[in-house]
Amino acid sequence: MTPTLVNAPAHVAIIMDGNGRWAKQRGLPRAAGHKAGTDNLRRVIEAAVELGIRILTIYAFSTENWQRPA
C-alpha cells in the first residue's frame, strides 16, 4: 500500500545543511557526511514521489562552500 497525503503540498523545499558536522561528530571525513546526505536525499526524493509531491526544490550548495575543505 502506497502512503498518500490527503492535502499534500505541491511544492516542498529542503535546505541541506550539516553533513560535514555530522561526519565530524562521528570521527568521519567530510566526504562521508556528504555521502550520507546524498543517501538521505535519495530517500526523500522517493518519498516525495510516493506522496504525490509534484515539485521538490533542493538547496545543497552555496558559493560559501567553495571556501570550505572538501
Tab-separated table of C-alpha atoms in Angstrom:
chain	number	residue	atom	x	y	z
A	1	MET	CA	0.000	0.000	0.000
A	2	THR	CA	1.423	3.363	-1.034
A	3	PRO	CA	1.181	6.143	1.565
A	4	THR	CA	-0.576	9.301	0.410
A	5	LEU	CA	-1.298	12.685	1.870
A	6	VAL	CA	-4.837	13.947	1.593
A	7	ASN	CA	-3.614	17.530	1.240
A	8	ALA	CA	-0.055	17.003	0.017
A	9	PRO	CA	1.757	20.255	-0.672
A	10	ALA	CA	2.508	20.852	-4.342
A	11	HIS	CA	5.995	22.200	-3.585
A	12	VAL	CA	8.447	21.271	-0.828
A	13	ALA	CA	11.836	22.957	-0.418
A	14	ILE	CA	14.723	21.457	1.529
A	15	ILE	CA	17.942	23.171	2.616
A	16	MET	CA	20.639	20.589	3.174
A	17	ASP	CA	22.973	21.583	5.992
A	18	GLY	CA	25.227	19.896	8.493
A	19	ASN	CA	26.592	16.909	6.590
A	20	GLY	CA	30.165	17.911	7.414
A	21	ARG	CA	29.318	18.459	11.095
A	22	TRP	CA	27.505	15.109	11.186
A	23	ALA	CA	30.640	13.371	9.908
A	24	LYS	CA	32.957	15.276	12.257
A	25	GLN	CA	30.860	14.317	15.296
A	26	ARG	CA	31.342	10.680	14.310
A	27	GLY	CA	35.054	10.982	13.604
A	28	LEU	CA	34.499	10.514	9.868
A	29	PRO	CA	35.845	12.511	6.924
A	30	ARG	CA	33.606	15.244	5.492
A	31	ALA	CA	33.159	13.140	2.361
A	32	ALA	CA	31.378	10.512	4.482
A	33	GLY	CA	28.939	13.191	5.604
A	34	HIS	CA	28.335	14.241	2.026
A	35	LYS	CA	27.655	10.626	1.042
A	36	ALA	CA	25.243	10.191	3.962
A	37	GLY	CA	23.452	13.384	2.920
A	38	THR	CA	23.185	12.127	-0.653
A	39	ASP	CA	21.828	8.771	0.514
A	40	ASN	CA	19.196	10.532	2.624
A	41	LEU	CA	18.301	12.852	-0.235
A	42	ARG	CA	17.588	9.840	-2.443
A	43	ARG	CA	15.160	8.534	0.197
A	44	VAL	CA	13.490	11.944	0.432
A	45	ILE	CA	13.033	12.090	-3.346
A	46	GLU	CA	11.494	8.611	-3.403
A	47	ALA	CA	9.147	9.521	-0.547
A	48	ALA	CA	8.113	12.761	-2.269
A	49	VAL	CA	7.202	10.819	-5.401
A	50	GLU	CA	5.226	8.260	-3.386
A	51	LEU	CA	3.363	11.019	-1.547
A	52	GLY	CA	2.472	12.857	-4.728
A	53	ILE	CA	4.565	15.959	-4.080
A	54	ARG	CA	4.924	17.456	-7.552
A	55	ILE	CA	7.782	19.923	-7.002
A	56	LEU	CA	10.827	19.335	-4.810
A	57	THR	CA	13.454	22.076	-4.520
A	58	ILE	CA	16.816	21.156	-3.017
A	59	TYR	CA	19.342	23.783	-1.936
A	60	ALA	CA	22.545	21.859	-1.394
A	61	PHE	CA	25.421	24.223	-2.157
A	62	SER	CA	26.232	27.876	-1.722
A	63	THR	CA	29.159	29.886	-3.016
A	64	GLU	CA	30.439	29.993	0.579
A	65	ASN	CA	31.126	26.264	0.269
A	66	TRP	CA	33.929	26.964	-2.219
A	67	GLN	CA	35.947	28.267	0.754
A	68	ARG	CA	35.464	25.110	2.847
A	69	PRO	CA	37.602	21.976	2.828
A	70	ALA	CA	36.393	19.024	0.759
